[in-house]
Coordinates of C-alpha atoms in Angstrom, one line a residue:
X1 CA 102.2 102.0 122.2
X2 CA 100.1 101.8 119.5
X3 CA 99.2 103.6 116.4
X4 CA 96.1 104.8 114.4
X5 CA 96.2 106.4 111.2
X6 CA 92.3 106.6 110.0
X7 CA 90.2 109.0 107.8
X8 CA 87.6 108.7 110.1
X9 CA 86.2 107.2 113.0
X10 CA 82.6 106.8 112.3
X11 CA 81.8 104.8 108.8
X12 CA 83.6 101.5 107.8
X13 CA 84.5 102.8 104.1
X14 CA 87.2 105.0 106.2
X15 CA 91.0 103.8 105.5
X16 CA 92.5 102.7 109.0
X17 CA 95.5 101.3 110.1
X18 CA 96.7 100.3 113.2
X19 CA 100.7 99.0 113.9
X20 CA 102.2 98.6 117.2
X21 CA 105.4 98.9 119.5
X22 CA 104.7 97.6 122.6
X23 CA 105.4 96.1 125.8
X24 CA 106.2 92.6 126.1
X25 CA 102.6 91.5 127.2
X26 CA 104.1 88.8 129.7
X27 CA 102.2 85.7 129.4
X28 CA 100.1 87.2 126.5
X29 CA 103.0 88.4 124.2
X30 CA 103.9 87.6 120.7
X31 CA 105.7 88.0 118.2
X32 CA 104.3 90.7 116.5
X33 CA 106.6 93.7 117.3
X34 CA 105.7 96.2 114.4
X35 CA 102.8 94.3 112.7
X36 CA 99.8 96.7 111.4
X37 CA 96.9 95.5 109.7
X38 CA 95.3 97.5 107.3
X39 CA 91.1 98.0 106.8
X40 CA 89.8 100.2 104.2
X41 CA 86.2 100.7 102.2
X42 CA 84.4 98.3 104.4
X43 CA 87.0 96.0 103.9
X44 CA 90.3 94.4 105.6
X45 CA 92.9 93.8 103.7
X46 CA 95.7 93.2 105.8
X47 CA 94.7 91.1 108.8
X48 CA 96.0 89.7 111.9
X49 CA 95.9 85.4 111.6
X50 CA 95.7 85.0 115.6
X51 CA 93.1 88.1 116.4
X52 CA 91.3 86.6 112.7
X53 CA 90.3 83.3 113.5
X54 CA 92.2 82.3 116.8
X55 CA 89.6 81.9 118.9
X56 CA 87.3 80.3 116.6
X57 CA 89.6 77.2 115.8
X58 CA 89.8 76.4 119.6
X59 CA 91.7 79.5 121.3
X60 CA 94.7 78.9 123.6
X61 CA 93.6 75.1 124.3
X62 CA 92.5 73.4 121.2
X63 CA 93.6 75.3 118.3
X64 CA 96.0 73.3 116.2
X65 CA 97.7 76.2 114.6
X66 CA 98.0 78.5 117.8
X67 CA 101.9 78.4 117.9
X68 CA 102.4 79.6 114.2
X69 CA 99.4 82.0 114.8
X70 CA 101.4 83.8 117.9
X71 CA 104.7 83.4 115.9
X72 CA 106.2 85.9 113.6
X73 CA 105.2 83.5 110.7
X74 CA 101.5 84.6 111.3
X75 CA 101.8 88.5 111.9
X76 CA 102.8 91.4 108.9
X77 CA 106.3 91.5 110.5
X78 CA 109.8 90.9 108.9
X79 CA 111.5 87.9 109.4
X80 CA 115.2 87.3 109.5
X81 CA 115.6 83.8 108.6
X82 CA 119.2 82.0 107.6
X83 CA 120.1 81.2 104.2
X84 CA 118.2 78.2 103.2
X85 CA 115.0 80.2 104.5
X86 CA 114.6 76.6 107.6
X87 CA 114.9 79.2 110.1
X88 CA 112.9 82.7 110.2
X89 CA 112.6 84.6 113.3
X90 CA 110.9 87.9 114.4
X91 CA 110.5 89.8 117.6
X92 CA 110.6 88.3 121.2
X93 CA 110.9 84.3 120.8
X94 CA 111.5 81.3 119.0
X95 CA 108.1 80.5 116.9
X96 CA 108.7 76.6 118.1
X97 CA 106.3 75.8 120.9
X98 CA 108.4 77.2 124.3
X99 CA 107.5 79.2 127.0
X100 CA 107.0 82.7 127.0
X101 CA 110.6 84.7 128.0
X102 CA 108.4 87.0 130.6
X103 CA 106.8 87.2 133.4
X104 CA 106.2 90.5 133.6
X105 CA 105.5 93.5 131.2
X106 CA 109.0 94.6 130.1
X107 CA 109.5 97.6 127.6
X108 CA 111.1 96.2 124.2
X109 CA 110.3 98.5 121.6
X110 CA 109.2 102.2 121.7
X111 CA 107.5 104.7 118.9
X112 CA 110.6 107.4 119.0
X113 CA 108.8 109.9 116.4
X114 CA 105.2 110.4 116.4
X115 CA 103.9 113.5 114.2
X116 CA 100.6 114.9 112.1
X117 CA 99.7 118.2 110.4
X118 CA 96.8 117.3 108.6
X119 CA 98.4 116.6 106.0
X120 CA 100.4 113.3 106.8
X121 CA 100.6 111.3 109.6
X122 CA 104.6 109.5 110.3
X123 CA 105.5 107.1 112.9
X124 CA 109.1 105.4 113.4
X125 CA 108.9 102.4 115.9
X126 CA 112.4 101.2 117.2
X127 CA 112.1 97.3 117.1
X128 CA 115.8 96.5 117.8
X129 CA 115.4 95.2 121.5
X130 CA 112.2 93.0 120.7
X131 CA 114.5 91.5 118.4
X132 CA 117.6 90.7 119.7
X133 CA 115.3 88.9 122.5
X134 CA 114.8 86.3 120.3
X135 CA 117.9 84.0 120.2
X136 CA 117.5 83.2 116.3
X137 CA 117.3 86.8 116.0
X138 CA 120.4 88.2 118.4
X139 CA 122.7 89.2 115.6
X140 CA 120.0 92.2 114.7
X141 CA 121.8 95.5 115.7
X142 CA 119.1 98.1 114.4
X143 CA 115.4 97.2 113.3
X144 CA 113.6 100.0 112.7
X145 CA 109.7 100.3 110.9
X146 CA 108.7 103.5 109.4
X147 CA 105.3 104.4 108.2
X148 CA 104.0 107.8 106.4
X149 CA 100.4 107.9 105.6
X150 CA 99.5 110.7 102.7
X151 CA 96.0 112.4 103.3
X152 CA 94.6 113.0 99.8
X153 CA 91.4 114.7 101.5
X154 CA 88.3 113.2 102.5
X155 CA 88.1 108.8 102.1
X156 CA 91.5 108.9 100.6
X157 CA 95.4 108.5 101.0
X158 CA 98.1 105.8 101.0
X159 CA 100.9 104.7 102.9
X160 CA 104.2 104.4 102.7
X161 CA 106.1 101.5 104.8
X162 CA 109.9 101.7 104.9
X163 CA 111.9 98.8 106.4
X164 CA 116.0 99.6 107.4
X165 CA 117.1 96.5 109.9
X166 CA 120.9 95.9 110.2
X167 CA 122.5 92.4 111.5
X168 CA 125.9 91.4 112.2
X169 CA 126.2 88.6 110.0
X170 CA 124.1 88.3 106.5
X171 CA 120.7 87.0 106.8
X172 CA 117.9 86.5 104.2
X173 CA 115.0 88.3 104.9
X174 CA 111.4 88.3 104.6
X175 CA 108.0 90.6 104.5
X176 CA 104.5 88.9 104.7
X177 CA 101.1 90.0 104.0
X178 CA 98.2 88.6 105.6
X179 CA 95.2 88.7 103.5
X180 CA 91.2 87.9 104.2
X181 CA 88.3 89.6 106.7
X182 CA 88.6 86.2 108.1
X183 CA 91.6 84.5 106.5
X184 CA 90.5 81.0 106.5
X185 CA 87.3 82.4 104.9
X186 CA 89.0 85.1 103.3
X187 CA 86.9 88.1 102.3
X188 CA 90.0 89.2 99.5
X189 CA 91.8 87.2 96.7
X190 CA 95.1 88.2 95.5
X191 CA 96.7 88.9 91.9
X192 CA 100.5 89.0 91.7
X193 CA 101.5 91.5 88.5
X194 CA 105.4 91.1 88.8
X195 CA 107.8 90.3 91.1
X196 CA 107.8 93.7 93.4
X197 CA 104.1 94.5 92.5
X198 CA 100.8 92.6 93.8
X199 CA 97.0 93.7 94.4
X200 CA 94.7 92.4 97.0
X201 CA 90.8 92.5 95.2
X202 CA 87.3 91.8 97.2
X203 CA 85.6 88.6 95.9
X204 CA 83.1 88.5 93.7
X205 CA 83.3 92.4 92.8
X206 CA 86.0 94.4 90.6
X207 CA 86.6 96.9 93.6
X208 CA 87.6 97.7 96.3
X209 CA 91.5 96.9 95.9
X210 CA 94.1 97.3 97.7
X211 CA 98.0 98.2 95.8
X212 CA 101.1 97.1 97.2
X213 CA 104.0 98.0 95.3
X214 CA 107.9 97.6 96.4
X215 CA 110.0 100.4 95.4
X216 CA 113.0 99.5 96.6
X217 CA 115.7 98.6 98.2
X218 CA 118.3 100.2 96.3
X219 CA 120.8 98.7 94.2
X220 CA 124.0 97.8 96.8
X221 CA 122.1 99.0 99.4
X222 CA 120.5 95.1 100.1
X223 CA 120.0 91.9 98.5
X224 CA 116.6 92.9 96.3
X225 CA 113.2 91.0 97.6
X226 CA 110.9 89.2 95.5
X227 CA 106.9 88.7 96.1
X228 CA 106.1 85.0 95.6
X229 CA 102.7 83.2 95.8
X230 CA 100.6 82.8 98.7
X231 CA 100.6 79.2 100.4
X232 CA 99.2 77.0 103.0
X233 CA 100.5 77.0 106.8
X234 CA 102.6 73.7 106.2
X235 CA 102.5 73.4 110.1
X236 CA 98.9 73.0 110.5
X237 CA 95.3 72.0 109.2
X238 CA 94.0 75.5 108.7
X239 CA 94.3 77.5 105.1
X240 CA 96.4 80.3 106.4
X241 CA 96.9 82.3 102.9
X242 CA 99.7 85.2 102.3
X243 CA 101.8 87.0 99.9
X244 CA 105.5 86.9 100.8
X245 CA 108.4 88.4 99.6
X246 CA 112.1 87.0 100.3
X247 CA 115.4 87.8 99.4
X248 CA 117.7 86.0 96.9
X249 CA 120.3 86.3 98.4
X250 CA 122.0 86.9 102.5
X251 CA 122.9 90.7 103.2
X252 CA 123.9 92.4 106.2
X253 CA 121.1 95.4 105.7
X254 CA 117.6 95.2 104.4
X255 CA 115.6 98.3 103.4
X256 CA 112.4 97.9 101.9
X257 CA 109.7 100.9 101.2
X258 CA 106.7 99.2 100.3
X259 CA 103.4 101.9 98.7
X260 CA 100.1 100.6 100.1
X261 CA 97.2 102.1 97.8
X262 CA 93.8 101.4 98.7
X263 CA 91.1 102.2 96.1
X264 CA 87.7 102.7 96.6
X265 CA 86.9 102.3 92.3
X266 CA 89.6 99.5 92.2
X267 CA 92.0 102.1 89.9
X268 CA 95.6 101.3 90.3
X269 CA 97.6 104.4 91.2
X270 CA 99.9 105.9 88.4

């Protein structure tokens, strides 16, 4: 299904994000098993590159980039990709232009725990099967997504995103972030302050911003990830921007908790 966590429903300077875990969608699928994107103080953040600009460039028929756009390589997913990073897979099927693997709706991931009190929301979705459907990704045995969102009362709160997929052999792995209203025409720049710590700014003003700070994996848990730059869709015409972070090395286990902070006066949490 899918899931909303929102201070609101009625102004757009509510924080709202939506994530999924959902059926296979057949002929309309992607790969995008776990994505959320992220809107906050009239503003999104975190985007969707197919639901951004898809259509716009030429939908289904004429759009250059509409196999990266359906593919794991466009959606705030984690990728498992081999060790000189040629190959990096997500949910359901190969990224390379192929046909879809369904007919029909099939149940490949579910939302297992589901619970508010006012106070926080928490979600776990259970990715492992949308996974393992994808051939370059078969060797996932567990690929879970986690997300806590902490209500600070009224417009405020932050969330909380924790990552724990397991594979059979070591892979390298991968997070990406999205970024723009419009992506092409983005609406946000980012600024990278360190190698687990980036901010995601509105152009042209000093605020709103949005946080995103990695604290973790653990020391021996998994390999540790480091945010890199934003670049261009090398597969296509179209400036498709995001922040990535990959590891340095193969591992058998990657947990990741990621802190997403919006902020309404552009102040960085403490």
């Amino acid at each position: 299904g899918f899931v909303f966590m929102r201070t609101g429903f009625e102004d757009e300077n509510d924080i709202q994000l939506v994530a999924q875990a959902i059926d296979s969608g057949a002929f309309h699928g992607q790969a995008d098993q776990g994505e959320y994107v992220l809107n906050a103080y009239g503003t999104q953040f975190l985007t969707d590159m197919f639901s951004a600009y898809g259509q716009g460039d030429g939908g289904y028929t004429d759009n250059p980039d509409y196999a990266f756009q359906q593919s794991g390589l466009g959606h705030n997913a984690v990728l498992v990709c081999n060790n000189d990073l040629s190959v990096c897979e997500s949910s359901m099927y190969s990224h390379d232009p192929s046909p879809h693997k369904f007919l029909h709706h099939e149940q490949i991931s579910s939302i297992p725990v589901a619970f508010s009190n006012g106070q926080y929301d928490r979600v776990t979705m259970d990715l492992t099967k949308a996974y393992q459907m994808n051939p370059e990704a078969s060797s996932i045995t567990d690929a879970k997504r986690h997300i806590v969102f902490i209500r600070e009362g009224g417009r405020k709160g932050y969330f909380v995103v924790i990552d724990d997929f397991s594979s059979s052999t070591a892979k390298r792995w991968q997070q990406r972030y999205h970024y723009g209203e419009y992506a092409k025409n983005t609406d946000v720049e980012p600024t990278i302050r360190s190698s687990n710590k980036f901010e995601l700014t509105k152009i042209g003003a000093s605020s709103p911003k949005l946080f995103i700070t990695h604290i973790a994996p653990t020391s021996g848990t998994t390999a540790a990830a480091k945010i890199r730059e934003s670049v261009a869709n090398p597969t296509g015409p179209n400036d498709n921007k995001w922040i990535q972070s990959i590891t340095d090395s193969a591992s058998n286990r990657y947990v990741q908790v990621a802190l997403l902070y919006p902020s309404e006066n552009g102040v960085a949490p403490v």
